[in-house]
């Protein structure tokens, strides 16, 4: 009868995707602010925003989606695209070189990775390649003892390459060798050279850039400098047990073309998790 | 001519981007530009060219205002205060607290003051050894207990030692901690209760972005900060975190860390920061 068919028609119309431009602009504005507050690079936010707006206004929303949900879905896709292919670190014989800025968590993460691979049944060893920081060797030795992994060190050797080569020789029968290196930043030519020398002498299978989730707009430029020197193969984002959103990681991924492989969620050897893009993105968008 | 709303907004947007790209937290950028807008409301200018300069001048003055609130003259404070003066250093993980303490000891040495360091980071691997190396190089006494010991007890012992041996300054190193960790924030409050520091110094990282506000605010609520020291400015970070922190807690930035050496500590100045932000 007429009332049933009218009701059917009204229902169909209600489900037609319609685009409310004002709502879209408002949602995009909120997302833009959220991304900036999450420490995503400002220029990247502008680029992302432009793409989202173009897509939101030109693409049809999926059936039943509100204008707001339509935008969020597009934002999600754009961010997943920037994060790139996720990667499972292979369980094979390899050397892993830890690099990064001062105080990001390289040494602590080395211990976490040691425990991670050991629990997977691999034989793990570590090399104390930081010859600069006071008591860096003591720090790594105490961590190594805690995770029950051997560590190679030399209190008197100031040549980092010599130490690393010595450690690789000593541990050539181990499966996973984790090489800790000193903190450094892009403007320190001598330290960037040191890092490049270690890289060229050893040619490590993996080069993990350890990045603090609280880092701001310097993430991109610094990651690029590290990548130019050693071709980063993975990013570890640390200190996500705090309130920082870690937007700098997007710039690091974009600069290195390397995926985020792990996240750090605390100070203990167990505080290492696999990177989970949906969780990261929802945290980013607040 | 009156400052046209559209022109004002365009110029302000440009300046906002400069601030955001310099790591000034977004809420702080909002407040500063709102302040500039209200100051420039209906202002009359003589020439068209004045507009951009006028807005920028107003912005710089607003920024200077944030950076010069509740000023503390560190040298004067140390000079006048009854000895031993107790300084406690706090902040999140890896910002540069321990290295900064070494630099402050050097700074005090250069001015004729004697120091005692309290190794109140009893948790982190190698923390006590790290201070052991610094104190040996600087020729100052380090008060330490065994790893895993009570941080407050170490601080207490250091203050007692300084009183007994007539040392001028006690510097308490504490473990890095996330402001979200209630147990660690309580531990920090306990160290403060026991050691009764005269200065609570928040050590921040110049590389930090928007989270600097949340971190500093929470620390300030917990232990009331006297002033902040911002490290690693030599990494080319513009250091807008200085503005974020100063705005969030209403306290001054005392020094900036410019490297890993003992002399790499520079007294902070608002003019220096403004020039750094605007090239
Ligand atoms: N809360 C928290 N703290 C962390 C995490 N990762 C590292 N830390 C802490 O951050 C601080 C710095 O860690 P380190 O491992 O010494 O950093 P680093 O990169 O080796 O430092 P440098 O060698 O000096 O460049 C320490 O207090 C660690 O315990 C994390 O995921 N969460
Ligand atoms: N380039 C540079 N490096 C710095 C500066 N301040 C500290 N560092 C380095 O940053 C790293 C961490 O410094 P620490 O003094 O151990 O930091 P912390 O806050 O005591 O760390 P936790 O106790 O683990 O929380 C070390 O490698 C220092 O040498 C600075 O102003 N410039
Ligand atoms: Mg280290
Ligand atoms: Mg420390």
Coordinates of C-alpha atoms and ligand atoms in Angstrom, one line a residue:
Chain A
X1 CA 0.0 0.0 0.0
X2 CA 1.0 3.7 -0.4
X3 CA 2.1 4.3 3.2
X4 CA 4.5 1.2 3.2
X5 CA 6.0 2.2 -0.2
X6 CA 6.3 5.8 1.0
X7 CA 8.0 4.7 4.1
X8 CA 10.4 2.5 2.0
X9 CA 11.2 5.4 -0.2
X10 CA 11.9 7.8 2.6
X11 CA 14.1 5.2 4.2
X12 CA 16.0 4.8 0.9
X13 CA 16.5 8.6 0.6
X14 CA 17.7 8.8 4.2
X15 CA 20.4 6.3 3.3
X16 CA 21.5 8.2 0.2
X17 CA 25.0 9.6 0.9
X18 CA 24.8 13.3 1.0
X19 CA 27.7 15.6 1.6
X20 CA 27.3 18.5 4.1
X21 CA 30.1 20.9 3.2
X22 CA 29.9 22.9 6.4
X23 CA 30.2 19.8 8.5
X24 CA 33.1 18.5 6.4
X25 CA 35.0 21.8 6.8
X26 CA 34.4 21.8 10.5
X27 CA 35.5 18.2 11.0
X28 CA 38.6 18.9 8.8
X29 CA 39.5 21.9 10.9
X30 CA 39.2 19.9 14.1
X31 CA 41.4 17.1 12.6
X32 CA 44.0 19.7 11.5
X33 CA 44.3 21.0 15.1
X34 CA 44.4 17.4 16.5
X35 CA 47.3 16.5 14.1
X36 CA 49.3 19.7 15.0
X37 CA 48.8 19.0 18.7
X38 CA 49.9 15.4 18.0
X39 CA 53.2 16.8 16.7
X40 CA 52.7 15.9 13.1
X41 CA 54.9 18.1 10.9
X42 CA 53.1 21.4 10.1
X43 CA 53.6 21.2 6.4
X44 CA 52.6 17.5 6.4
X45 CA 49.4 18.6 8.1
X46 CA 48.7 21.1 5.4
X47 CA 49.3 18.5 2.6
X48 CA 47.2 15.9 4.4
X49 CA 44.4 18.5 5.0
X50 CA 44.3 19.5 1.3
X51 CA 44.1 15.9 0.2
X52 CA 41.4 15.1 2.7
X53 CA 39.3 18.0 1.7
X54 CA 39.6 17.2 -2.0
X55 CA 38.6 13.6 -1.4
X56 CA 35.9 14.4 1.1
X57 CA 34.1 16.8 -1.3
X58 CA 34.6 14.6 -4.4
X59 CA 34.1 11.1 -3.1
X60 CA 30.7 9.6 -2.2
X61 CA 30.3 8.6 1.4
X62 CA 29.6 4.9 1.9
X63 CA 26.0 4.0 2.5
X64 CA 24.8 5.1 5.9
X65 CA 27.9 7.1 6.8
X66 CA 27.5 10.5 8.2
X67 CA 29.5 13.4 6.8
X68 CA 31.8 13.3 9.8
X69 CA 32.4 9.5 9.5
X70 CA 33.0 10.0 5.8
X71 CA 35.9 12.4 6.6
X72 CA 37.3 10.3 9.4
X73 CA 37.5 7.3 7.1
X74 CA 39.4 9.3 4.6
X75 CA 41.8 10.7 7.2
X76 CA 42.4 7.1 8.4
X77 CA 43.3 5.9 4.9
X78 CA 45.6 8.9 4.4
X79 CA 47.5 8.3 7.6
X80 CA 47.7 4.5 7.0
X81 CA 49.2 5.3 3.6
X82 CA 51.9 7.5 5.2
X83 CA 52.7 4.8 7.7
X84 CA 53.4 2.4 4.8
X85 CA 53.7 -1.3 4.8
X86 CA 54.0 -2.8 8.3
X87 CA 57.0 -5.1 8.8
X88 CA 57.5 -8.1 11.0
X89 CA 61.2 -8.2 11.9
X90 CA 62.4 -11.6 10.6
X91 CA 63.7 -14.2 13.1
X92 CA 66.9 -14.9 11.4
X93 CA 70.6 -14.4 12.1
X94 CA 71.3 -10.7 12.0
X95 CA 73.0 -7.6 13.4
X96 CA 70.9 -4.7 14.6
X97 CA 72.4 -1.2 15.0
X98 CA 70.6 1.2 17.3
X99 CA 70.8 4.9 16.3
X100 CA 69.1 8.1 17.3
X101 CA 69.2 11.4 19.1
X102 CA 70.2 11.9 22.7
X103 CA 68.1 10.3 25.4
X104 CA 65.5 8.8 23.1
X105 CA 65.8 5.3 24.6
X106 CA 68.4 3.5 22.4
X107 CA 70.2 1.7 25.3
X108 CA 67.0 0.8 27.1
X109 CA 65.4 -0.5 23.8
X110 CA 68.5 -2.6 23.1
X111 CA 67.7 -4.5 26.3
X112 CA 64.0 -4.8 25.3
X113 CA 64.9 -6.2 21.9
X114 CA 67.3 -8.6 23.5
X115 CA 64.6 -10.0 25.7
X116 CA 62.1 -10.1 22.8
X117 CA 64.4 -12.2 20.5
X118 CA 65.5 -14.4 23.4
X119 CA 61.9 -15.2 24.2
X120 CA 61.5 -16.3 20.5
X121 CA 64.3 -18.8 21.1
X122 CA 67.2 -16.9 19.4
X123 CA 70.7 -16.6 20.9
X124 CA 71.2 -12.9 21.6
X125 CA 74.3 -10.8 22.4
X126 CA 74.9 -7.1 22.8
X127 CA 77.8 -4.7 22.0
X128 CA 78.5 -1.5 24.0
X129 CA 79.3 0.8 21.1
X130 CA 78.7 4.0 22.9
X131 CA 82.2 5.3 23.8
X132 CA 81.1 8.8 24.7
X133 CA 78.4 8.9 27.4
X134 CA 79.7 8.6 31.0
X135 CA 78.9 5.1 32.3
X136 CA 77.2 4.0 29.0
X137 CA 79.0 0.7 29.4
X138 CA 77.8 0.2 33.0
X139 CA 74.3 1.0 31.9
X140 CA 74.3 -1.6 29.1
X141 CA 76.1 -4.2 31.3
X142 CA 73.4 -3.9 34.0
X143 CA 70.7 -4.2 31.4
X144 CA 72.4 -7.2 29.8
X145 CA 72.6 -8.8 33.2
X146 CA 68.9 -8.2 33.8
X147 CA 67.9 -9.9 30.5
X148 CA 70.6 -12.6 30.9
X149 CA 72.4 -11.8 27.6
X150 CA 76.2 -11.6 27.1
X151 CA 77.7 -8.1 26.3
X152 CA 81.0 -7.1 24.7
X153 CA 82.6 -3.9 26.0
X154 CA 86.0 -2.2 26.5
X155 CA 86.3 0.6 29.0
X156 CA 89.6 1.8 27.4
X157 CA 88.8 1.7 23.7
X158 CA 87.6 5.1 22.3
X159 CA 87.3 3.9 18.7
X160 CA 83.7 2.7 18.3
X161 CA 84.4 0.8 15.1
X162 CA 87.1 -1.3 16.9
X163 CA 84.7 -2.2 19.7
X164 CA 81.9 -3.2 17.3
X165 CA 84.2 -5.3 15.2
X166 CA 85.6 -6.9 18.3
X167 CA 82.1 -7.7 19.5
X168 CA 81.0 -9.2 16.2
X169 CA 84.1 -11.4 16.2
X170 CA 83.4 -12.6 19.7
X171 CA 79.7 -13.2 19.0
X172 CA 79.9 -14.6 15.5
X173 CA 78.1 -17.8 16.6
X174 CA 75.2 -15.9 18.1
X175 CA 71.9 -15.3 16.2
X176 CA 71.0 -11.7 17.0
X177 CA 73.7 -9.1 17.9
X178 CA 72.4 -5.8 19.1
X179 CA 74.8 -2.8 18.7
X180 CA 74.2 0.2 21.0
X181 CA 75.6 3.5 19.8
X182 CA 75.9 6.9 21.3
X183 CA 73.3 9.6 21.0
X184 CA 74.0 12.3 18.4
X185 CA 72.2 14.9 16.4
X186 CA 72.4 16.1 12.7
X187 CA 74.7 19.1 13.3
X188 CA 77.5 17.0 14.9
X189 CA 79.6 16.1 11.8
X190 CA 82.2 14.1 13.7
X191 CA 79.5 12.0 15.4
X192 CA 77.6 11.5 12.2
X193 CA 80.9 10.4 10.6
X194 CA 81.5 8.0 13.5
X195 CA 78.0 6.5 12.9
X196 CA 78.7 6.2 9.2
X197 CA 82.0 4.5 9.9
X198 CA 80.4 1.9 12.0
X199 CA 77.7 1.4 9.4
X200 CA 80.3 0.9 6.6
X201 CA 82.5 -1.4 8.6
X202 CA 79.7 -3.6 9.8
X203 CA 76.9 -3.3 7.2
X204 CA 74.3 -4.2 9.8
X205 CA 71.2 -6.1 8.6
X206 CA 68.9 -3.7 10.5
X207 CA 69.4 -0.1 11.5
X208 CA 66.8 1.0 14.0
X209 CA 66.1 4.7 14.5
X210 CA 64.9 5.1 18.1
X211 CA 62.6 8.1 18.4
X212 CA 61.0 9.6 21.5
X213 CA 57.2 10.0 21.1
X214 CA 57.5 13.5 22.6
X215 CA 59.6 14.8 19.7
X216 CA 58.3 17.9 17.9
X217 CA 59.0 19.4 14.5
X218 CA 62.6 18.2 14.4
X219 CA 61.6 14.6 13.8
X220 CA 61.7 14.9 10.0
X221 CA 65.0 16.7 9.6
X222 CA 66.8 14.6 12.1
X223 CA 65.5 11.3 10.7
X224 CA 66.6 12.4 7.3
X225 CA 70.1 13.1 8.5
X226 CA 70.3 9.7 10.1
X227 CA 68.9 8.0 7.0
X228 CA 71.4 9.8 4.7
X229 CA 74.2 8.3 6.9
X230 CA 73.0 4.7 7.6
X231 CA 69.8 3.9 5.6
X232 CA 67.4 3.3 8.5
X233 CA 65.4 0.0 8.1
X234 CA 63.0 0.4 11.1
X235 CA 61.7 3.0 13.6
X236 CA 61.1 2.3 17.2
X237 CA 58.8 4.8 18.9
X238 CA 59.5 5.1 22.6
X239 CA 57.8 6.5 25.7
X240 CA 54.3 5.9 24.5
X241 CA 53.3 5.2 28.1
X242 CA 53.2 9.0 28.5
X243 CA 50.7 11.4 26.9
X244 CA 52.7 12.2 23.8
X245 CA 50.9 11.2 20.6
X246 CA 54.0 10.5 18.5
X247 CA 53.1 12.4 15.4
X248 CA 56.8 12.9 14.7
X249 CA 56.9 9.3 13.8
X250 CA 55.0 10.0 10.6
X251 CA 57.8 12.4 9.5
X252 CA 60.4 9.8 10.5
X253 CA 58.7 7.1 8.4
X254 CA 58.3 9.5 5.5
X255 CA 62.0 10.6 5.6
X256 CA 63.4 7.0 6.0
X257 CA 60.8 5.0 4.0
X258 CA 61.2 2.6 7.0
X259 CA 58.2 1.3 9.0
X260 CA 57.6 1.6 12.7
X261 CA 58.6 -1.8 14.0
X262 CA 58.1 -1.6 17.7
X263 CA 56.9 0.8 20.4
X264 CA 58.3 1.4 23.8
X265 CA 55.8 1.6 26.7
X266 CA 57.9 1.8 29.8
X267 CA 61.4 1.5 31.3
X268 CA 61.5 -2.3 31.9
X269 CA 62.8 -5.0 29.4
X270 CA 59.2 -6.2 28.9
X271 CA 57.9 -2.8 27.9
X272 CA 58.1 -3.4 24.1
X273 CA 55.1 -4.0 21.9
X274 CA 54.5 -4.5 18.2
X275 CA 53.4 -1.4 16.4
X276 CA 49.6 -1.3 15.8
X277 CA 48.6 1.2 13.2
X278 CA 44.9 1.5 14.1
X279 CA 45.7 2.1 17.8
X280 CA 48.4 4.6 16.9
X281 CA 46.1 6.6 14.6
X282 CA 43.2 6.7 17.0
X283 CA 45.5 8.0 19.7
X284 CA 46.9 10.5 17.2
X285 CA 43.4 11.9 16.5
X286 CA 42.7 12.1 20.2
Chain B
X1 CA 43.3 53.4 8.8
X2 CA 42.0 50.8 11.1
X3 CA 43.7 47.4 11.2
X4 CA 41.5 45.4 8.8
X5 CA 40.3 42.1 10.3
X6 CA 41.3 40.2 7.2
X7 CA 44.8 41.6 7.0
X8 CA 45.3 41.0 10.7
X9 CA 44.2 37.4 10.3
X10 CA 46.5 36.8 7.3
X11 CA 49.6 38.1 9.0
X12 CA 48.8 36.3 12.2
X13 CA 48.3 33.0 10.3
X14 CA 51.8 33.4 8.9
X15 CA 53.2 34.1 12.4
X16 CA 51.2 31.2 13.9
X17 CA 52.8 28.8 11.5
X18 CA 56.3 30.1 12.4
X19 CA 55.5 29.5 16.0
X20 CA 54.1 26.0 15.4
X21 CA 57.1 25.0 13.3
X22 CA 59.3 26.2 16.2
X23 CA 57.6 23.7 18.5
X24 CA 55.4 26.2 20.4
X25 CA 52.5 24.2 21.6
X26 CA 49.2 24.9 19.8
X27 CA 47.2 26.1 22.9
X28 CA 50.0 28.5 23.6
X29 CA 50.0 29.8 20.0
X30 CA 46.2 30.3 20.4
X31 CA 46.5 32.3 23.6
X32 CA 49.4 34.5 22.3
X33 CA 47.6 35.3 19.0
X34 CA 44.3 36.0 20.9
X35 CA 46.2 38.4 23.1
X36 CA 47.7 40.1 20.0
X37 CA 44.3 40.3 18.3
X38 CA 42.6 42.0 21.3
X39 CA 45.5 44.4 21.6
X40 CA 45.3 45.4 18.0
X41 CA 41.4 45.7 18.0
X42 CA 40.5 48.9 16.3
X43 CA 44.0 50.3 16.4
X44 CA 44.7 53.1 14.0
X45 CA 47.8 53.0 11.9
X46 CA 49.4 55.8 9.9
X47 CA 50.6 53.9 6.9
X48 CA 49.6 50.7 5.1
X49 CA 53.2 49.3 5.4
X50 CA 53.0 49.5 9.1
X51 CA 50.6 46.7 9.4
X52 CA 52.9 43.7 9.2
X53 CA 55.6 45.2 11.3
X54 CA 53.1 46.4 13.9
X55 CA 51.5 43.0 14.3
X56 CA 54.9 41.3 14.5
X57 CA 56.1 43.8 17.2
X58 CA 52.9 43.1 19.2
X59 CA 53.5 39.4 18.9
X60 CA 57.1 39.7 20.0
X61 CA 56.1 41.7 23.0
X62 CA 53.4 39.2 23.9
X63 CA 56.1 36.4 23.7
X64 CA 58.5 38.4 25.8
X65 CA 55.7 38.8 28.4
X66 CA 55.4 35.1 28.7
X67 CA 59.1 34.6 29.0
X68 CA 59.7 37.2 31.6
X69 CA 57.1 36.2 34.1
X70 CA 58.1 35.6 37.7
X71 CA 61.8 36.2 36.9
X72 CA 64.4 34.5 39.1
X73 CA 68.0 35.7 39.3
X74 CA 69.8 32.4 39.8
X75 CA 73.2 34.0 40.8
X76 CA 71.5 36.4 43.2
X77 CA 69.4 33.6 44.7
X78 CA 72.5 31.4 45.4
X79 CA 74.5 34.4 46.7
X80 CA 71.9 35.6 49.2
X81 CA 70.4 32.3 50.4
X82 CA 71.4 30.7 53.6
X83 CA 73.7 27.8 53.0
X84 CA 73.5 25.0 52.0
X85 CA 71.1 25.9 49.2
X86 CA 69.2 22.8 48.1
X87 CA 68.4 22.4 44.4
X88 CA 66.2 19.5 43.2
X89 CA 66.2 18.5 39.5
X90 CA 63.1 16.8 38.0
X91 CA 61.7 15.9 34.6
X92 CA 60.6 13.2 32.3
X93 CA 63.0 10.5 31.0
X94 CA 66.1 11.4 29.0
X95 CA 65.7 15.2 29.0
X96 CA 69.2 16.0 30.4
X97 CA 68.8 16.2 34.2
X98 CA 72.0 14.4 35.2
X99 CA 74.2 16.2 32.6
X100 CA 72.7 19.5 33.6
X101 CA 73.6 18.9 37.2
X102 CA 77.2 18.5 36.2
X103 CA 77.0 21.8 34.3
X104 CA 75.5 23.6 37.2
X105 CA 78.2 22.3 39.5
X106 CA 80.8 23.7 37.0
X107 CA 78.9 27.0 36.9
X108 CA 78.9 27.2 40.7
X109 CA 82.6 26.2 40.9
X110 CA 83.4 29.1 38.5
X111 CA 81.7 31.4 41.0
X112 CA 83.5 30.0 44.0
X113 CA 80.7 27.8 45.5
X114 CA 81.2 24.2 46.8
X115 CA 78.7 21.5 45.9
X116 CA 77.5 18.1 47.0
X117 CA 75.5 15.9 44.6
X118 CA 72.8 13.5 45.8
X119 CA 72.4 10.4 43.6
X120 CA 68.7 10.1 44.1
X121 CA 68.1 8.2 40.9
X122 CA 68.4 4.8 42.5
X123 CA 66.5 3.0 39.8
X124 CA 67.9 3.4 36.3
X125 CA 70.8 1.2 35.1
X126 CA 74.1 3.0 35.4
X127 CA 72.6 6.2 36.9
X128 CA 74.8 6.2 40.0
X129 CA 77.9 5.3 38.0
X130 CA 77.1 8.2 35.5
X131 CA 77.1 10.6 38.4
X132 CA 80.2 9.0 39.8
X133 CA 82.1 9.9 36.7
X134 CA 80.8 13.5 36.7
X135 CA 81.5 14.0 40.4
X136 CA 85.1 12.6 40.0
X137 CA 85.8 14.9 37.0
X138 CA 84.4 17.9 38.8
X139 CA 86.1 17.1 42.1
X140 CA 82.9 17.2 44.2
X141 CA 81.4 14.9 46.7
X142 CA 78.8 12.4 45.6
X143 CA 76.4 11.0 48.2
X144 CA 75.0 7.7 47.1
X145 CA 73.4 4.5 48.4
X146 CA 73.1 1.1 46.8
X147 CA 71.0 0.8 43.7
X148 CA 67.4 0.3 44.5
X149 CA 67.7 2.3 47.7
X150 CA 65.4 5.1 48.9
X151 CA 65.9 8.2 46.9
X152 CA 64.6 10.4 49.7
X153 CA 67.1 8.9 52.1
X154 CA 70.0 9.8 49.7
X155 CA 68.8 13.3 49.4
X156 CA 68.5 13.7 53.2
X157 CA 72.0 12.3 53.7
X158 CA 73.4 14.8 51.1
X159 CA 71.7 17.8 52.9
X160 CA 73.0 16.6 56.3
X161 CA 76.5 16.1 54.8
X162 CA 76.5 19.6 53.3
X163 CA 75.4 21.1 56.6
X164 CA 78.1 19.2 58.5
X165 CA 80.9 20.1 56.0
X166 CA 79.7 23.6 55.3
X167 CA 79.1 23.1 51.6
X168 CA 77.3 25.8 49.7
X169 CA 74.9 23.9 47.4
X170 CA 73.2 20.5 47.3
X171 CA 72.1 19.2 43.9
X172 CA 69.6 16.4 44.0
X173 CA 69.5 14.2 40.8
X174 CA 66.2 12.3 40.4
X175 CA 65.1 9.6 38.1
X176 CA 63.3 10.5 34.9
X177 CA 59.6 9.8 35.3
X178 CA 56.4 10.0 33.1
X179 CA 54.0 12.5 34.6
X180 CA 51.3 9.9 34.1
X181 CA 52.9 7.5 36.6
X182 CA 51.3 8.2 39.9
X183 CA 53.7 6.1 42.0
X184 CA 56.7 7.9 40.6
X185 CA 55.1 11.3 41.0
X186 CA 54.4 10.4 44.6
X187 CA 58.0 9.3 45.0
X188 CA 59.1 12.7 43.8
X189 CA 56.8 14.5 46.2
X190 CA 58.3 12.4 49.0
X191 CA 61.9 13.4 48.0
X192 CA 60.7 17.0 48.2
X193 CA 59.1 16.6 51.6
X194 CA 62.2 15.1 53.0
X195 CA 64.9 17.2 51.4
X196 CA 63.0 20.5 51.5
X197 CA 64.7 22.0 48.4
X198 CA 64.8 25.8 48.0
X199 CA 64.7 25.5 44.2
X200 CA 62.7 23.0 42.2
X201 CA 64.2 22.9 38.7
X202 CA 62.3 21.3 35.8
X203 CA 64.6 20.0 33.1
X204 CA 63.0 19.9 29.7
X205 CA 64.0 18.8 26.2
X206 CA 64.2 21.5 23.4
X207 CA 63.2 18.8 20.9
X208 CA 59.8 18.3 22.6
X209 CA 56.7 19.3 20.9
X210 CA 53.1 19.8 22.2
X211 CA 53.5 17.4 25.1
X212 CA 55.8 19.9 26.8
X213 CA 52.7 21.6 28.2
X214 CA 51.1 18.5 29.7
X215 CA 54.5 17.4 31.2
X216 CA 55.4 20.7 32.7
X217 CA 52.0 21.5 34.0
X218 CA 51.7 18.1 35.8
X219 CA 55.1 18.4 37.3
X220 CA 54.3 22.0 38.5
X221 CA 51.1 20.8 40.1
X222 CA 52.9 18.1 41.9
X223 CA 56.0 19.9 43.2
X224 CA 55.7 23.6 42.3
X225 CA 58.5 24.5 39.9
X226 CA 60.8 27.5 40.5
X227 CA 62.2 27.6 37.0
X228 CA 63.1 25.4 34.1
X229 CA 66.3 24.5 32.1
X230 CA 65.9 23.5 28.5
X231 CA 68.5 21.1 27.1
X232 CA 69.8 20.1 23.7
X233 CA 69.1 23.4 22.0
X234 CA 72.3 22.7 20.0
X235 CA 70.3 20.1 18.1
X236 CA 68.9 22.9 16.0
X237 CA 65.5 22.7 17.7
X238 CA 64.1 26.2 17.7
X239 CA 63.1 25.6 21.3
X240 CA 59.6 26.8 21.2
X241 CA 59.1 24.4 24.1
X242 CA 60.6 27.2 26.2
X243 CA 57.5 29.2 25.5
X244 CA 55.2 26.3 26.0
X245 CA 56.7 25.5 29.4
X246 CA 57.0 29.1 30.6
X247 CA 53.4 29.7 29.6
X248 CA 52.1 26.4 31.1
X249 CA 53.7 27.0 34.5
X250 CA 54.1 30.7 34.7
X251 CA 57.8 30.3 35.6
X252 CA 61.0 31.4 34.0
X253 CA 63.5 29.5 31.9
X254 CA 66.8 29.8 33.8
X255 CA 69.3 28.3 31.5
X256 CA 69.6 26.5 28.1
X257 CA 71.8 23.5 27.6
X258 CA 73.9 23.9 24.4
X259 CA 75.9 20.6 24.4
X260 CA 77.3 17.8 26.5
X261 CA 80.3 19.7 27.9
X262 CA 80.4 21.2 31.4
X263 CA 80.6 24.7 30.0
X264 CA 77.6 24.2 27.6
X265 CA 75.1 26.1 29.8
X266 CA 73.9 29.5 28.8
X267 CA 71.7 31.8 30.9
X268 CA 68.3 32.2 29.2
X269 CA 67.2 35.5 27.8
X270 CA 63.8 36.4 26.3
X271 CA 65.5 38.5 23.5
X272 CA 67.7 35.6 22.6
X273 CA 64.5 33.4 22.3
X274 CA 62.5 35.9 20.3
X275 CA 65.4 36.3 17.8
X276 CA 65.7 32.5 17.6
X277 CA 62.0 32.1 16.8
X278 CA 61.9 34.9 14.2
X279 CA 65.3 34.4 12.7
Ligands
LIG1 N1 58.7 5.8 30.4 C1 59.6 5.3 29.5 N2 60.9 5.6 29.6 C2 61.7 5.1 28.7 C3 61.3 4.4 27.6 N3 62.4 4.1 26.8 C4 63.5 4.6 27.5 N4 63.1 5.2 28.6 C5 63.8 6.0 29.6 O1 64.4 7.1 28.9 C6 65.7 7.4 29.5 C7 66.7 7.5 28.4 O2 66.9 6.1 27.9 P1 68.3 5.6 27.3 O3 68.1 4.2 26.9 O4 69.4 6.0 28.2 O5 68.4 6.6 26.1 P2 69.5 6.7 25.0 O6 68.9 7.0 23.7 O7 70.4 5.4 25.0 O8 70.4 7.9 25.5 P3 71.8 8.4 25.0 O9 72.6 7.2 24.9 O10 72.3 9.3 26.1 O11 71.6 9.1 23.7 C8 65.9 6.4 30.6 O12 65.4 7.0 31.8 C9 65.0 5.3 30.2 O13 64.6 4.5 31.3 C10 59.9 4.1 27.4 O14 59.4 3.5 26.5 N5 59.1 4.6 28.4
LIG2 N1 73.7 17.8 22.6 C1 73.3 17.8 23.8 N2 73.2 16.7 24.5 C2 72.7 16.7 25.8 C3 72.4 18.0 26.4 N3 72.0 17.7 27.7 C4 72.1 16.4 27.9 N4 72.5 15.8 26.7 C5 72.7 14.3 26.4 O1 71.4 13.7 26.5 C6 71.6 12.4 27.0 C7 70.7 12.2 28.3 O2 71.2 13.0 29.3 P1 71.0 12.7 30.8 O3 71.7 13.7 31.6 O4 71.4 11.3 31.1 O5 69.4 12.8 30.9 P2 68.5 12.5 32.2 O6 67.4 13.4 32.1 O7 69.3 12.5 33.4 O8 68.0 11.0 31.8 P3 67.2 10.0 32.8 O9 67.9 10.1 34.1 O10 67.4 8.7 32.2 O11 65.8 10.5 32.8 C8 73.1 12.2 27.3 O12 73.6 11.5 26.2 C9 73.6 13.6 27.4 O13 74.9 13.7 27.1 C10 72.6 19.2 25.7 O14 72.3 20.3 26.1 N5 73.0 19.0 24.4
LIG3 MG1 72.4 5.2 25.4
LIG4 MG1 69.6 11.0 34.9

